[in-house]
């Protein structure tokens, strides 16, 4: 990278951004096992227990998603959204972990009934 | 605006649309919404540095709207606009400040673009827990900002040599 005019401010931004990311990661680190899952579709929230395995089909005007609760974990089995990011997301089970399907506006969050998350 | 400049900006706009399309063909690097290289931003940087903030703003506005209708859908326009507007405001301000080179401007732009998209997502989904994605998008913003900044630096140098007066 010859003749690359790196200035003081550039390094400042880099360090600041990494520091903020590090602090945020550390702050959100308390992730004990969750015991229930909140599924929000179009702003409407429904709670499900993680203890019982079940299949949850979600049909909305935005599209179709199928959520599966199995062995105390939640995952998105299928979705008709274009990007399929939610389907590729790994199964979640810890307090505060989320799976989000932006195109269909589906929001899945694992919660703990014993310990409320710091952000809420 | 001169006819010559209108033509050049029109061509740059189509280049940025193609770059955006090429980028969507790249395999998703992480299973996180919003992580991308921001290749189309190279054009925004070129326009910002060689034509000015107003022109860059209009190119961004048109690119996001057109890309929305072509590939990403109406919600895509909303996210794209929120990200684009945040990105351009920050970049235009930092560019005026002599403390930052194009690398810093591009990094700050990429981070604010991601932050803007997260704010849009929080507003659309009405759920603040999306902020969990902020650290990942912060780091990906630094990386893509460095890449885009370096490429823009090369491009702007080339552009300056070949089109000294635009």
JSON list of C-alpha atoms in Angstrom, two decimals, chain A residues 62-65 76 78-88 100-105:
[
{"chain": "A", "resi": 62, "resn": "UNK", "atom": "CA", "xyz": [-45.33, -11.13, 4.31]},
{"chain": "A", "resi": 63, "resn": "UNK", "atom": "CA", "xyz": [-44.78, -14.83, 3.70]},
{"chain": "A", "resi": 64, "resn": "UNK", "atom": "CA", "xyz": [-44.37, -18.25, 5.23]},
{"chain": "A", "resi": 65, "resn": "UNK", "atom": "CA", "xyz": [-41.86, -19.40, 7.86]},
{"chain": "A", "resi": 76, "resn": "UNK", "atom": "CA", "xyz": [-35.92, -21.83, 11.28]},
{"chain": "A", "resi": 78, "resn": "UNK", "atom": "CA", "xyz": [-37.89, -23.12, 6.09]},
{"chain": "A", "resi": 79, "resn": "UNK", "atom": "CA", "xyz": [-38.87, -19.68, 4.88]},
{"chain": "A", "resi": 80, "resn": "UNK", "atom": "CA", "xyz": [-39.97, -18.29, 1.56]},
{"chain": "A", "resi": 81, "resn": "UNK", "atom": "CA", "xyz": [-37.84, -15.15, 1.95]},
{"chain": "A", "resi": 82, "resn": "UNK", "atom": "CA", "xyz": [-35.37, -14.34, -0.85]},
{"chain": "A", "resi": 83, "resn": "UNK", "atom": "CA", "xyz": [-32.16, -14.28, 1.21]},
{"chain": "A", "resi": 84, "resn": "UNK", "atom": "CA", "xyz": [-32.62, -17.43, 3.37]},
{"chain": "A", "resi": 85, "resn": "UNK", "atom": "CA", "xyz": [-30.33, -15.96, 6.02]},
{"chain": "A", "resi": 86, "resn": "UNK", "atom": "CA", "xyz": [-32.70, -17.07, 8.80]},
{"chain": "A", "resi": 87, "resn": "UNK", "atom": "CA", "xyz": [-32.73, -20.67, 7.51]},
{"chain": "A", "resi": 88, "resn": "UNK", "atom": "CA", "xyz": [-28.93, -20.83, 7.44]},
{"chain": "A", "resi": 100, "resn": "UNK", "atom": "CA", "xyz": [-34.26, -12.80, 12.49]},
{"chain": "A", "resi": 101, "resn": "UNK", "atom": "CA", "xyz": [-35.98, -13.01, 9.13]},
{"chain": "A", "resi": 102, "resn": "UNK", "atom": "CA", "xyz": [-35.94, -9.42, 7.94]},
{"chain": "A", "resi": 103, "resn": "UNK", "atom": "CA", "xyz": [-37.92, -9.86, 4.70]},
{"chain": "A", "resi": 104, "resn": "UNK", "atom": "CA", "xyz": [-40.83, -11.62, 6.45]},
{"chain": "A", "resi": 105, "resn": "UNK", "atom": "CA", "xyz": [-40.44, -9.58, 9.65]}
]
